[in-house]
Structures are given as C-alpha cells and as structure tokens.
Short mmCIF file of C-alpha atoms and ligand atoms in Angstrom, two decimals:
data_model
loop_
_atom_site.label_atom_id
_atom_site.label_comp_id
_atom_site.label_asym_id
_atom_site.label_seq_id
_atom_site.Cartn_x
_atom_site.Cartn_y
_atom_site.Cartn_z
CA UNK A 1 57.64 40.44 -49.69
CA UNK A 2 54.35 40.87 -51.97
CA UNK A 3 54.21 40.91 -55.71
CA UNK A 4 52.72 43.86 -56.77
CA UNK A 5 50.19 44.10 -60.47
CA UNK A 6 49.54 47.26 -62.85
CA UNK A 7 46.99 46.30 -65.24
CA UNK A 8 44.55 48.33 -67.22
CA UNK A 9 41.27 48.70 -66.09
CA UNK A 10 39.61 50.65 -69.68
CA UNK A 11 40.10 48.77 -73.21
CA UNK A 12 43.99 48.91 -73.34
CA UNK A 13 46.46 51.44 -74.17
CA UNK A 14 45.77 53.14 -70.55
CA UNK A 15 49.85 53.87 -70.04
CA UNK A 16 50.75 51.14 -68.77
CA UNK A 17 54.19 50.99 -70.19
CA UNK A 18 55.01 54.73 -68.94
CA UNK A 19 54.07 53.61 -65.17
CA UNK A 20 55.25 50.91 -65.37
CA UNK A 21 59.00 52.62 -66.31
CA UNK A 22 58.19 54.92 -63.43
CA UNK A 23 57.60 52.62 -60.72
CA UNK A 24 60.39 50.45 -61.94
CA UNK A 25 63.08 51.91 -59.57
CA UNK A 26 61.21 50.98 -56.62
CA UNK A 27 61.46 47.20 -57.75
CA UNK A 28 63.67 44.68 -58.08
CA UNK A 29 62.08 42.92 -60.86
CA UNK A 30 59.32 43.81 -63.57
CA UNK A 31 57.23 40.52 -65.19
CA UNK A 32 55.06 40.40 -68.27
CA UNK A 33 52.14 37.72 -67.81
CA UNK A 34 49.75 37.90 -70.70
CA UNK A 35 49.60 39.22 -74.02
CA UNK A 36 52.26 39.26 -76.52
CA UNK A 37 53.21 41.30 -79.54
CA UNK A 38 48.98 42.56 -79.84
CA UNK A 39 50.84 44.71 -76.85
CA UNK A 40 52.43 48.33 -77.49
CA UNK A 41 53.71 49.83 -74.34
CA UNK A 42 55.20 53.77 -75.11
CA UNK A 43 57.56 55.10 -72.71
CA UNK A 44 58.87 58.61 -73.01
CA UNK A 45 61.97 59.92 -71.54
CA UNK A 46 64.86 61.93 -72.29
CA UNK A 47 63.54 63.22 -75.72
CA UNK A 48 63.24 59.36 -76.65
CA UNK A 49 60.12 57.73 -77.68
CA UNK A 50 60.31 53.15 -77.19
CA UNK A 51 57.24 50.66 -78.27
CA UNK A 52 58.03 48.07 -76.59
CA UNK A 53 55.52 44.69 -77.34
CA UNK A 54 56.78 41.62 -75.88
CA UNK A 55 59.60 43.24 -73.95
CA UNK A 56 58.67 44.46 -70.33
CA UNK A 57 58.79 48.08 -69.59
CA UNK A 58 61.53 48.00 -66.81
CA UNK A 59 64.04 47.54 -68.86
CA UNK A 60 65.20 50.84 -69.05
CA UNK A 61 66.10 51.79 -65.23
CA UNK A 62 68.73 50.17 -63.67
CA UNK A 63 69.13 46.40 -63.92
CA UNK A 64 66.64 45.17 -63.15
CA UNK A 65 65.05 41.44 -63.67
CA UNK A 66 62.94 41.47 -66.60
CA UNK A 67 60.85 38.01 -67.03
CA UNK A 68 58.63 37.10 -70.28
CA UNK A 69 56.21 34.95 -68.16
CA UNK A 70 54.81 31.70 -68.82
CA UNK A 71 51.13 33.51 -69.61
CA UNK A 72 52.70 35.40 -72.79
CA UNK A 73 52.83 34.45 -76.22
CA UNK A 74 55.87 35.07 -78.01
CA UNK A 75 56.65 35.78 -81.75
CA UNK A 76 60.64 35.19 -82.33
CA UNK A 77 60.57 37.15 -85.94
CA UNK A 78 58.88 40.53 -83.68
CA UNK A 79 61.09 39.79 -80.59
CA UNK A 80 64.34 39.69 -82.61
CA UNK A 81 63.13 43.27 -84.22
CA UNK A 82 62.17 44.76 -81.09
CA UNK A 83 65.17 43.37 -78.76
CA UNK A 84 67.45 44.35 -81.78
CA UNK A 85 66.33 47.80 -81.91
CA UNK A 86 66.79 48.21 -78.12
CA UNK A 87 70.14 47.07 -78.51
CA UNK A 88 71.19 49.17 -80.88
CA UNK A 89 70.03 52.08 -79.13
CA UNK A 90 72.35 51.36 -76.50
CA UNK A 91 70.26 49.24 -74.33
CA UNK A 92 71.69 45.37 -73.57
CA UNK A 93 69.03 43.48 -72.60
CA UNK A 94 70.57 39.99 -73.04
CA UNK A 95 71.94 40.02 -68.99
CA UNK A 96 68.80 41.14 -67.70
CA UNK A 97 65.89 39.19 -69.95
CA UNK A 98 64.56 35.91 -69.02
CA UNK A 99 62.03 34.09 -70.82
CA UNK A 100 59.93 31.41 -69.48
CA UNK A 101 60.19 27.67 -70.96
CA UNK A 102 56.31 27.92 -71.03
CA UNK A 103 55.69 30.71 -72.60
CA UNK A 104 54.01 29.50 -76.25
CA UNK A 105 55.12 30.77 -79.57
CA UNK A 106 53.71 32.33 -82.01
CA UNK A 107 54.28 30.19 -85.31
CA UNK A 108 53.94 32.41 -88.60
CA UNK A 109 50.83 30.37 -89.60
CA UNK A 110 49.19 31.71 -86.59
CA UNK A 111 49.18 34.83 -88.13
CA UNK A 112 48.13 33.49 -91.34
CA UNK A 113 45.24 31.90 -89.68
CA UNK A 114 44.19 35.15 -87.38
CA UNK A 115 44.02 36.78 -91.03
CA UNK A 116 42.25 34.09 -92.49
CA UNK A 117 39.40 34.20 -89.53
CA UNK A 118 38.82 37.31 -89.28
CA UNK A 119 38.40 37.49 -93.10
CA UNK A 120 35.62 34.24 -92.40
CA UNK A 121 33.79 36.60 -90.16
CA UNK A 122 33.10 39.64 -92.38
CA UNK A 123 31.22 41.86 -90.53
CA UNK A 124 31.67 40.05 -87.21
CA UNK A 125 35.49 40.55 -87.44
CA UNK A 126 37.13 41.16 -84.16
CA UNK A 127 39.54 43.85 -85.58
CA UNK A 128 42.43 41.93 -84.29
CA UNK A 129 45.97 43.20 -84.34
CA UNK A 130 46.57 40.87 -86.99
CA UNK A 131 49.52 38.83 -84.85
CA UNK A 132 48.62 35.99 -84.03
CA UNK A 133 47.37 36.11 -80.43
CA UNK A 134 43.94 34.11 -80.99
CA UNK A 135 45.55 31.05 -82.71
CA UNK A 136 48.61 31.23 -80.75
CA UNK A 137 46.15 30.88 -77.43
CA UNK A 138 43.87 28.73 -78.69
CA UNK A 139 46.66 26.14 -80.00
CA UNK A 140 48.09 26.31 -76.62
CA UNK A 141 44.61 25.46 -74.81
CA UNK A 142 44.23 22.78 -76.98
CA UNK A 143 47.06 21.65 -76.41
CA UNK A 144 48.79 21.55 -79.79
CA UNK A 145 51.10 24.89 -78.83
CA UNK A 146 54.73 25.34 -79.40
CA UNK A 147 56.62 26.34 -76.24
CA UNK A 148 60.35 28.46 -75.89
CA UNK A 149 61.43 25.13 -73.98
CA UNK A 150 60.64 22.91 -76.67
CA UNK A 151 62.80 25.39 -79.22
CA UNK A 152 65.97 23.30 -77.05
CA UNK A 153 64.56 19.85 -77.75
CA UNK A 154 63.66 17.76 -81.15
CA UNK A 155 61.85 21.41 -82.38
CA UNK A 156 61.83 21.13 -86.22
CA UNK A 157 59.70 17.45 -86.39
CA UNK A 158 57.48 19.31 -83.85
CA UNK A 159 56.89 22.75 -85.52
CA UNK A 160 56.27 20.46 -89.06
CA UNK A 161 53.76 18.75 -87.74
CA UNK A 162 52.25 22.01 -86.31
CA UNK A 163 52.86 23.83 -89.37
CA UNK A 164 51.29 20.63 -91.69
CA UNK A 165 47.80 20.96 -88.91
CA UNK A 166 47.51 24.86 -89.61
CA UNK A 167 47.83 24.69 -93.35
CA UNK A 168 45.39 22.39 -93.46
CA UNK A 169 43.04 24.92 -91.75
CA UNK A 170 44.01 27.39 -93.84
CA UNK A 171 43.34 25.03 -96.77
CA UNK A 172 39.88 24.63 -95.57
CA UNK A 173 39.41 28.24 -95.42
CA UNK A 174 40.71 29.16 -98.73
CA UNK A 175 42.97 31.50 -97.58
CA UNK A 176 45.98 32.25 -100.16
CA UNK A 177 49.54 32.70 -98.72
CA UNK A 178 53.58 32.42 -98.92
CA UNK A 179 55.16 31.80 -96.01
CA UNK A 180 58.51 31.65 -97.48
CA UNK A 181 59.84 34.98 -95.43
CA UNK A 182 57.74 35.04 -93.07
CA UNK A 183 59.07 31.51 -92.20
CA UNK A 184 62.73 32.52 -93.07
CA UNK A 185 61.91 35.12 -90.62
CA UNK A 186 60.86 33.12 -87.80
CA UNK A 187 63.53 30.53 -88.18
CA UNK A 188 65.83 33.49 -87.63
CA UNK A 189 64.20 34.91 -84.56
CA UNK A 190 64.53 31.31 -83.17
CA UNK A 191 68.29 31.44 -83.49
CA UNK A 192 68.27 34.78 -82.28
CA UNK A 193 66.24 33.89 -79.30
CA UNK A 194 68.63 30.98 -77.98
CA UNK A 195 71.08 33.85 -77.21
CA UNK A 196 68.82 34.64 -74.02
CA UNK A 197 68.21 33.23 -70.67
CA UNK A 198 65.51 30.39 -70.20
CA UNK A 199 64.43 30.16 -66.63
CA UNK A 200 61.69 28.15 -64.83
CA UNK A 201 60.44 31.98 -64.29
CA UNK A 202 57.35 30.41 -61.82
CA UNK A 203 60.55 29.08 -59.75
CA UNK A 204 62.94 32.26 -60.40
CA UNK A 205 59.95 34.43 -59.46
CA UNK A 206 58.98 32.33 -56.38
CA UNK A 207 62.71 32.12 -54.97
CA UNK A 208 63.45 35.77 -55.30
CA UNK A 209 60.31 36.88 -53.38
CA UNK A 210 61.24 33.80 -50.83
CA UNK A 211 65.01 35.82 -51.20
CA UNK A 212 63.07 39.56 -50.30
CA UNK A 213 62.88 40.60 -53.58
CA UNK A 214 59.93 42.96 -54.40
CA UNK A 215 58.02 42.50 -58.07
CA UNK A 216 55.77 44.43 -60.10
CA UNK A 217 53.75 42.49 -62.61
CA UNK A 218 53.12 44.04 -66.15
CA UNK A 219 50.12 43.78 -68.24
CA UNK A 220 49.04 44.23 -71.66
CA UNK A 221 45.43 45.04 -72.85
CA UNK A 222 43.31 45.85 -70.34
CA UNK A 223 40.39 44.69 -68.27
CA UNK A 224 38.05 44.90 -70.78
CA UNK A 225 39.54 43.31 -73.28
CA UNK A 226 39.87 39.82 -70.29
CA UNK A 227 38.79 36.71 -72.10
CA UNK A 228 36.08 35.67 -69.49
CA UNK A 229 35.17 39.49 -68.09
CA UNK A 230 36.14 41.67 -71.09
CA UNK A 231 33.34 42.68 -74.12
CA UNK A 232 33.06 39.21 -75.34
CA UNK A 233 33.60 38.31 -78.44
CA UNK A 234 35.23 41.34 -79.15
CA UNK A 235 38.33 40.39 -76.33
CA UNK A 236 41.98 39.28 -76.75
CA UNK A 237 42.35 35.94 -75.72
CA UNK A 238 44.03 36.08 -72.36
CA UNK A 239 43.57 36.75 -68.87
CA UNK A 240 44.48 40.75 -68.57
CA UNK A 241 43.23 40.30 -65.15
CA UNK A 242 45.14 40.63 -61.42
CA UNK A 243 44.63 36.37 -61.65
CA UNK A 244 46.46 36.27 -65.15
CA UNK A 245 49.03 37.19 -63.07
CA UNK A 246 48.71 34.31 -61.00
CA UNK A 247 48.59 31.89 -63.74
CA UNK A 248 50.85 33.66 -66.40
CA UNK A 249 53.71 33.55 -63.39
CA UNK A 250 53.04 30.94 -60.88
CA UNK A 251 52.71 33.38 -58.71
CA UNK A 252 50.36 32.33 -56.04
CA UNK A 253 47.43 34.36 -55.37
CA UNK A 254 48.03 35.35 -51.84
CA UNK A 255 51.46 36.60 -52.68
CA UNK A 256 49.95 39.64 -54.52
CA UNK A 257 49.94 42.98 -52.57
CA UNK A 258 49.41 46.20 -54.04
CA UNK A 259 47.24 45.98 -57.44
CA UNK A 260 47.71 49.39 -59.34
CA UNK A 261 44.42 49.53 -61.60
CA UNK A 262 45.30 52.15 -64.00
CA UNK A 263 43.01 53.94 -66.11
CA UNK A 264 42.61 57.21 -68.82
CA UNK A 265 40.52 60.00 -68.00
CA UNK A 266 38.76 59.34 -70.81
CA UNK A 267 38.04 55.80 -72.53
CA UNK A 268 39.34 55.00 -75.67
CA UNK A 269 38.79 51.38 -77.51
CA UNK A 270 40.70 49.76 -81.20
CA UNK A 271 38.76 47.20 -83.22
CA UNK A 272 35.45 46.30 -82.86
CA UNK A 273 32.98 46.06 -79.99
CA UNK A 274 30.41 47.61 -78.08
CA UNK A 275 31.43 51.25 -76.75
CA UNK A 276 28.75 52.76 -74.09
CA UNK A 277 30.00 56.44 -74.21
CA UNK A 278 31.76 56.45 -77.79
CA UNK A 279 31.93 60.26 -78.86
CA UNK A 280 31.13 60.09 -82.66
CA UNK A 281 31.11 63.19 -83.38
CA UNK A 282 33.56 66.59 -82.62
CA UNK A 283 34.50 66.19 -79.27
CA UNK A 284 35.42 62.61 -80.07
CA UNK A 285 37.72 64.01 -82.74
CA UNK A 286 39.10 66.46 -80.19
CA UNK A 287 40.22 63.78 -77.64
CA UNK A 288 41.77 61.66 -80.79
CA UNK A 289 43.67 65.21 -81.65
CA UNK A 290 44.61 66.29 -78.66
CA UNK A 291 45.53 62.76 -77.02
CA UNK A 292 47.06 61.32 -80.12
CA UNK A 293 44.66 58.39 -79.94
CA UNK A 294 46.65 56.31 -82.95
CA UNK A 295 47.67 52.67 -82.08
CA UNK A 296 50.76 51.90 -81.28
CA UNK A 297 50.87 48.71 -83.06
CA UNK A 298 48.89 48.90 -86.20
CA UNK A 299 48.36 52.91 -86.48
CA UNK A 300 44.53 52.53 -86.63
CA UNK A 301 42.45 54.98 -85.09
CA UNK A 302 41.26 54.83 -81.25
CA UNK A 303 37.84 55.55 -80.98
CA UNK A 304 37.46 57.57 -78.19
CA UNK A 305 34.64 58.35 -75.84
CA UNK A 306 33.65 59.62 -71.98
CA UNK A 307 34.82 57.69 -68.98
CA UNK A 308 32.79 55.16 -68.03
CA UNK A 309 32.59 54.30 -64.30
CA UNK A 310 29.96 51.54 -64.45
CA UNK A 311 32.70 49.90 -65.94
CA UNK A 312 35.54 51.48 -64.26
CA UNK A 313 33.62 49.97 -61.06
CA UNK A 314 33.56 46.55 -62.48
CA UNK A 315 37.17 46.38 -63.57
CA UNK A 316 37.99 47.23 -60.04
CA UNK A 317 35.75 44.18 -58.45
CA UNK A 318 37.26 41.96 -60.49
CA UNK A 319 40.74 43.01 -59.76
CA UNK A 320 40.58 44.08 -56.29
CA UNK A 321 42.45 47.21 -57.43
CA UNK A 322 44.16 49.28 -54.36
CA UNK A 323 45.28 51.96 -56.39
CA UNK A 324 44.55 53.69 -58.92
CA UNK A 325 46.23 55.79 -61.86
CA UNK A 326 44.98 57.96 -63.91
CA UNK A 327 46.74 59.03 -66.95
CA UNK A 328 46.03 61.60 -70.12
CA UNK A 329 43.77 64.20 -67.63
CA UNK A 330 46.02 66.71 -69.52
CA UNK A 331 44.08 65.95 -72.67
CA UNK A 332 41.07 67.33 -71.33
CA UNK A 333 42.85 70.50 -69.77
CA UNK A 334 41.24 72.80 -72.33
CA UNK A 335 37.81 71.52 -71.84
CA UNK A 336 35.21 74.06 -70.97
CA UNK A 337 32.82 70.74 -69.34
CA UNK A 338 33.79 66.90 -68.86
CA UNK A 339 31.74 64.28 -68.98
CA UNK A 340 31.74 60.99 -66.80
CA UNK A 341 28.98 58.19 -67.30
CA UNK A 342 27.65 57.42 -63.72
CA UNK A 343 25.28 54.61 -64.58
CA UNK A 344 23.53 53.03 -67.39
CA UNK A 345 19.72 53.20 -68.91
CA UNK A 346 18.85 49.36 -69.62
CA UNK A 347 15.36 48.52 -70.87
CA UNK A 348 14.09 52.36 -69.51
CA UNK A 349 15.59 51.24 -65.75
CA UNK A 350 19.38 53.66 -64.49
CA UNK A 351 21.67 51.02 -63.39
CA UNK A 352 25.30 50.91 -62.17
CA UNK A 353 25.73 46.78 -62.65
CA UNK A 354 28.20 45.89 -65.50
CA UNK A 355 25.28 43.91 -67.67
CA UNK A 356 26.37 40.54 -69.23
CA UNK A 357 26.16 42.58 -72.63
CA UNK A 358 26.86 45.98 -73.09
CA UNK A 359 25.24 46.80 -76.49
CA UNK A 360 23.13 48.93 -77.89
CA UNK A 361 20.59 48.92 -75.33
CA UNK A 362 22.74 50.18 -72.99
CA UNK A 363 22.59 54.10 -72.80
CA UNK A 364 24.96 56.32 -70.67
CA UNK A 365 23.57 58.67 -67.75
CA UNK A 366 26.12 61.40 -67.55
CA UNK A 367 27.17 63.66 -64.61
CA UNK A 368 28.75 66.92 -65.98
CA UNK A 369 31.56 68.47 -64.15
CA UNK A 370 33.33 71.58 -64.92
CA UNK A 371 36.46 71.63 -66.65
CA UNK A 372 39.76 72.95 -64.99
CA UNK A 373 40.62 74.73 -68.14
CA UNK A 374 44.41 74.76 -66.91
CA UNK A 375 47.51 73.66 -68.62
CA UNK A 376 48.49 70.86 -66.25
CA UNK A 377 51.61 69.35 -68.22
CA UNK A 378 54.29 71.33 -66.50
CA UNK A 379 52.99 70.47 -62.52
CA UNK A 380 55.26 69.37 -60.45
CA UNK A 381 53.17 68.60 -57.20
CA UNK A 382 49.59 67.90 -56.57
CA UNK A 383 49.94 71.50 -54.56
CA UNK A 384 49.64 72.79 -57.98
CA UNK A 385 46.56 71.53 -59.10
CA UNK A 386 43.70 73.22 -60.03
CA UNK A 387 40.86 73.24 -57.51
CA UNK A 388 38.08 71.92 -60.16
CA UNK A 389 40.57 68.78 -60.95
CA UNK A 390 40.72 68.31 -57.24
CA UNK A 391 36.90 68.40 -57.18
CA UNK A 392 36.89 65.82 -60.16
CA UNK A 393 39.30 63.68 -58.32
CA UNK A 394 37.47 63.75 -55.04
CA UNK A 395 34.08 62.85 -57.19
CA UNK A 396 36.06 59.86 -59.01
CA UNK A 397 37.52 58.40 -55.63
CA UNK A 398 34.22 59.12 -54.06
CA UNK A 399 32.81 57.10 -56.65
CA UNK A 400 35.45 54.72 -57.20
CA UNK A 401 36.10 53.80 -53.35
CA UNK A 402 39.65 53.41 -54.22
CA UNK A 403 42.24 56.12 -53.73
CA UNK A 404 43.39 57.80 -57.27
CA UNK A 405 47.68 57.72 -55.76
CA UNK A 406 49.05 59.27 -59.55
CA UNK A 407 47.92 61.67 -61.79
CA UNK A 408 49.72 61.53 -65.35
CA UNK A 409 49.64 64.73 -67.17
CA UNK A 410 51.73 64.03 -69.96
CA UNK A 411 53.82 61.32 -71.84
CA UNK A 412 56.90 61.99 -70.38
CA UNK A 413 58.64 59.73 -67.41
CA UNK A 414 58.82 63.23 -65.44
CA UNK A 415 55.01 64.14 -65.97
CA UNK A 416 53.81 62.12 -63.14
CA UNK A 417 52.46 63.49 -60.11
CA UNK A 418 52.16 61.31 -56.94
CA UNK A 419 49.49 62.20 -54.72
CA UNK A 420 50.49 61.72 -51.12
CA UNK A 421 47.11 63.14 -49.44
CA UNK A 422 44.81 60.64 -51.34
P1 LIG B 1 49.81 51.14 -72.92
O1 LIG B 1 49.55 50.16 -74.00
O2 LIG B 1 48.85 51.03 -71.79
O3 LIG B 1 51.24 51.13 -72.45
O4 LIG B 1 49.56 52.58 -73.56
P2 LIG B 1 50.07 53.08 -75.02
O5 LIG B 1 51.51 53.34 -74.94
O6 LIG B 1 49.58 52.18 -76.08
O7 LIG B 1 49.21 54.40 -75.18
C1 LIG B 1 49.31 55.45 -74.31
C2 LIG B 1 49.76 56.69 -75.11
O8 LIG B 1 49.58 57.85 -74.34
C3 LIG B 1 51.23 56.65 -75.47
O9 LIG B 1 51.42 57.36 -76.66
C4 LIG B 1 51.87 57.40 -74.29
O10 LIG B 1 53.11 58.00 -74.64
C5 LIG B 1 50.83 58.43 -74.02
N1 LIG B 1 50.68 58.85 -72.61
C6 LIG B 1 50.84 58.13 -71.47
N2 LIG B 1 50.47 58.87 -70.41
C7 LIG B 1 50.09 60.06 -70.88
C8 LIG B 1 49.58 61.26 -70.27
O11 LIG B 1 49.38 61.34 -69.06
N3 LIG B 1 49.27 62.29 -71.10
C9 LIG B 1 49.44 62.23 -72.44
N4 LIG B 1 49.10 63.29 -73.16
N5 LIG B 1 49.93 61.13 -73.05
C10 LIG B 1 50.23 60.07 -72.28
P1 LIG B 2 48.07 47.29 -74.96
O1 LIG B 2 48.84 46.32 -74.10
C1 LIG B 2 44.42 48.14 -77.22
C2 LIG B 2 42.48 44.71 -79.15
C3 LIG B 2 42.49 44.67 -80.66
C4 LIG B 2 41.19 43.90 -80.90
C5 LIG B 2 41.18 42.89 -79.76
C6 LIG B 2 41.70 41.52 -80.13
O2 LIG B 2 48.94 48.14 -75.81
O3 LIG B 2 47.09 48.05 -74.14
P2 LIG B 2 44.14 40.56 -80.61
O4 LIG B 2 45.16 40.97 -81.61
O5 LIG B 2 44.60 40.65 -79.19
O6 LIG B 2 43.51 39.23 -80.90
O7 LIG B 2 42.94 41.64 -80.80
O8 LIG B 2 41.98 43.45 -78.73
N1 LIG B 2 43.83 44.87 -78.53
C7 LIG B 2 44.27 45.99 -77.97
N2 LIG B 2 43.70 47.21 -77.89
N3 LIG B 2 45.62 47.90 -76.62
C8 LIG B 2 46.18 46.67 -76.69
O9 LIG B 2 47.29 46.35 -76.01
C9 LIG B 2 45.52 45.66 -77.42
N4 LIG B 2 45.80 44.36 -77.69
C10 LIG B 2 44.76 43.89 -78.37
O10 LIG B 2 42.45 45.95 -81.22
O11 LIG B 2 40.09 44.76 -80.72
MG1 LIG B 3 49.19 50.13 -76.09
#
C-alpha cells in the first residue's frame, strides 16, 4: 500500500480542503503534515459551508483516521474553537482525531512575537496570518519548542521558562501587550486538548500502511509559499512540499505513490511578495468577484492574476506531481479570452526556468486562448464539456506533461468532474 499527497502547487488556497473531502472515501485515513492554523481549508456540501485550519479535511465522510502530524504546529485556544464548532454541528471528532506527540505548539507569545516582527519590518512585512506560524517554527528548529507530548509531562515549569525567553524578545522589541486572555485562553485549549488521542502518528501511520491501509496526505499553503522553494522571504515557514510529507509524518519517501498537485485556473496570492502575472487592474477585480477571492482566515483580499506555468512547471519538478487538479475553471466561464503565462522575459531573454528571484524583472509572455464562454457549474461528466475547455486542457497537459485527472467547477463536494480519458 502507497501513501498518497495533495498539495498545492500555486500560492495556497488552491481547494485543497474540497478535494481533499472528495477523495476521502477512497481512503482509509487522511493526515495533515505542515502548516497549522495560517491554514483555511473550505469544504462545501449539503448547503453547509466548514473552515477547517488545523483539523484535516476527511473528517466529514465516514470514519475515517484523521492524524495532526508531527510537521504541524498547533494552537490549543484555535483548535478548541474549531473542534468545538464541529462538534456542535453534529460532527464527533474525538474517536477519530489523533494528534502527534511531536507536533509543536503554538504558545500565545508566538503570536505576540509574529505581530511584533512584522511590525519591525515595516515595509518588508511578510503579511503573515498573524498566528503564530514563524515563531512557532522557528522555536521548534531551535530547539526551544513546546510539543503536545510534553503538555502530559512537567508542562507548566517548561512553558514559564518559554514564556519568560519570548517576553524578553518582545521586551527588546518594544512591543506592548496583555496576555491575560489570550493566556487564559490557551490554558483552556490545553485542557481541552487532553480529551483527544496522542499517538506516535510516524508509528500509527507506518503500521496501518504495513496493515494495507491506504493514506492521503493533506497540505496547507502551497508550493510556493515552501520555505526552501517558495518566494523567499515572502514564504510560510514549512515544508508545503511532497517531502514535508515525509518529514511532517515519518512517512518514508519511497512509500509515497500518487502525488495529486492541485492547482486554480487562475493564480491568486495573500500578503506580500512578488506576483509575475498579478492583474491590477479590471479583470483582476473580475476574478476576485466572480471567484470570491477573500481569505479564509483573515478576510483580506487575494490578489489575483493569470496562471502561471513557468511556475506551475516548477512546482511540479519539485513535487514529482502525477496528477493534477484543477479547480475554479468555472470562474473564468464567462470570459470572452484567457490568459496563461508560457514563459518569462528576464534581462530582454524568454525563459521557462523558475529564476532564483522572481521580481520585478521578471515579465510574463502570454499565450491567449479563447474562452469557452459556457456555464460549466452544473456538468456532470467531462462528455459535457465545452470543446474550447477541452482545447485549454489539452494545451495545459501538453504543457504540463502531467495528466489534468479533475476538473472543479464549483465549490460544492458534487461539482467535481473526474476525467477518465486524460
Ligand atoms: P484551500 O486552502 O486550498 O483549501 O482553499 P480555500 O478553501 O482557502 O479557498 C478555495 C475557495 O474556493 C473556497 O472558498 C472554496 O469553497 C472555493 N472553491 C473550491 N473549488 C472551487 C471551484 O472549483 N469553483 C469555485 N467557484 N469555487 C471553488
Ligand atoms: P491554505 O492552506 C494562502 C501566506 C500568508 C503570508 C505568508 C506567511 O489555506 O492554502 P504565515 O502566517 O504562514 O507566516 O504567513 O503565507 N499564507 C497563506 N496564503 N493560503 C494559506 O493557507 C496560507 N497560509 C499562509 O498570507 O503571505
Ligand atoms: Mg485556504
């Protein structure tokens, strides 16, 4: 038995959760291995609308295994909100959620200090999601981090001590705070959390695929958001990549099979950073409108843009991708022309290699297709598609060299089309 990946190959917020939720019933188990509460995963079904952060997205069919990896970052206060809200909307979770010993918490003064930072660097600011997720990593790499095992064993000397490091940093930055609720909070989502399982989850995972179990491995943020490969500095500070999955489970690397690479027919981006084919103007505001480009997490705006293969391309070296999805195409059903970035100007020279920087020297060579110009959200079967989106799907995979195996024309579980002739 293999363990499968879906990952996003743009700048996040590519659908993962809704595939994720779709491809759930063909698994036994779903993992999360990066990423924490930075993460907002929609899934649609049933006239019901879930954000899910920290949770994985296969928690809603059947009962399935759901594992918090070692790889994620976890914020008690935000996991007792989100797990609670589940809950009450009918959906137990505490028999079918297991959390990893290693996974590393998020302390409130992590988010005091990702505040404080990004405050330090003005105009350099990262435009974080404001939770956390860059102190939380960093303590853990340097080895000062607060894990769910140690919650279990001598944890209130150990978070002091912690807690005494950070506001010393935030002393030094002159950042002003109470952490009185926020604290109170956190000490609550601690309690809260000892109602769930702990597993070894690299052993769990590694004796249920021994046992002929099949996995799919969730992740949050997307390729080029990656901590080594991603838009650096502008990044999250994890390992989005098919390896994160290798490290955020102990799963070992030649146990992975399929990797789903999924991506939007259009590229959107939140926070800061370089954006190749960033639509400023009205057609930009038309794919914002039309796709409801608003975060999931903090509500900000999604800048949006054309896709962008050069770096489509790259996110698919780097993650051996064997299948792709696309999602959102129905956004662009009423355009007359779309757009797709084929290679890159650099220094006067057309290029399709992912540069080591892509700022503002980088300019996008387009190819225009025609639009289908077809409302595609009621399909049922790739049968029904429009010839032109055929013709755009046959120039992507063309392009791509990887077979495109579901098309995603709408937000809804049952708006997914799986191509069987790709
Ligand atoms: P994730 O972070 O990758 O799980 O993606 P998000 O949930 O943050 O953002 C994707 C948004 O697009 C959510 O609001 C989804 O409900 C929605 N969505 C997903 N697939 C489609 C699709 O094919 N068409 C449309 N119109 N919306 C979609
Ligand atoms: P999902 O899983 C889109 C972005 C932030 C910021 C940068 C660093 O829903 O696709 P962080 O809080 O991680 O330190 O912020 O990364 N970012 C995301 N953008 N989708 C996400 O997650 C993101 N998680 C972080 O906007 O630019
Ligand atoms: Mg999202």
């Amino acid at each position: 038995m293999k363990v499968d990946v879906l990952l996003g190959l743009q700048w996040g917020d590519e659908g993962k959760g809704k595939a994720v939720d779709v491809l759930t019933p063909r698994y036994d188990v779903i993992a999360r291995f990066q990423g924490g509460p930075n993460a907002g995963h929609t899934l649609e079904f049933e006239g019901q609308k879930y954000i899910l952060r920290s949770i994985p997205s296969g928690i809603f069919q059947g009962n399935k295994i759901n594992i918090i990896g070692n790889g994620v970052v976890l914020d008690p206060a935000l996991f007792k909100a989100e797990a609670e809200a589940l809950e009450a909307s009918g959906h137990s979770l505490k028999d079918k959620l297991h959390i990893s010993r290693k996974a590393h918490l998020i302390l409130p003064t992590h988010r005091l200090l990702d505040a404080a930072y990004e405050a330090a660097k003005g105009d350099a600011k990262v435009g974080t999601t404001g939770k956390g997720i860059g102190p939380a990593y960093t303590d853990k790499v340097s080895r000062n981090g607060l894990r769910v095992g140690d919650i279990l064993c001598h944890f209130n000397p150990k978070y002091i001590r912690i807690r005494t490091y950070h506001e010393q940093l935030l002393k030094s930055l002159n950042y002003r705070y109470d952490l009185t609720e926020p604290e109170k909070a956190w000490f609550e989502g601690i309690e809260y959390l000892k109602q769930f399982q702990f597993t070894d989850s690299e052993h769990e995972i590694n004796y249920l695929v021994n046992s002929g179990k099949s996995i799919l491995c969730e992740g949050a943020q997307g390729t080029m958001l990656d901590i080594d490969f991603g838009s650096y500095p502008f990044v999250t500070s994890s390992s989005t990549v098919c390896a994160g999955a290798c490290t955020g489970l102990g799963v070992a690397p030649n146990r992975i099979g399929e990797v789903y690479g999924i991506f939007k027919a259009y590229c959107t981006r939140v926070g800061a950073g370089p954006f190749p084919t960033e639509l400023l103007g009205e057609t930009g505001d038309k794919m914002c409108t039309l796709g409801h480009e608003f975060g999931s997490v903090t509500g900000r705006q999604r800048r949006c843009g054309w896709m962008d293969l050069v770096a489509l391309k790259y996110s698919i070296m780097i993650n051996g991708v064997t299948k792709l999805i696309m999602t959102k195409s129905d956004v662009l059903d009423s355009f007359e022309t779309i757009k797709v970035c084929v290679a890159y100007q650099v220094d006067g020279k057309e290029t399709d290699y992912f540069p080591y920087d892509i700022n503002e020297h980088v300019e996008p060579v387009y190819v225009e297709l025609p639009g289908w110009q077809t409302d595609m959200t009621k399909m049922q079967s790739e049968n029904e598609f429009p010839e032109k989106f055929n013709a755009y799907l046959s120039f992507l995979e063309e392009q791509l060299g990887v077979p495109v195996k579901i098309v995603s024309v709408g937000a809804d579980r049952e708006q997914t089309i799986e191509r069987y002739t790709a």
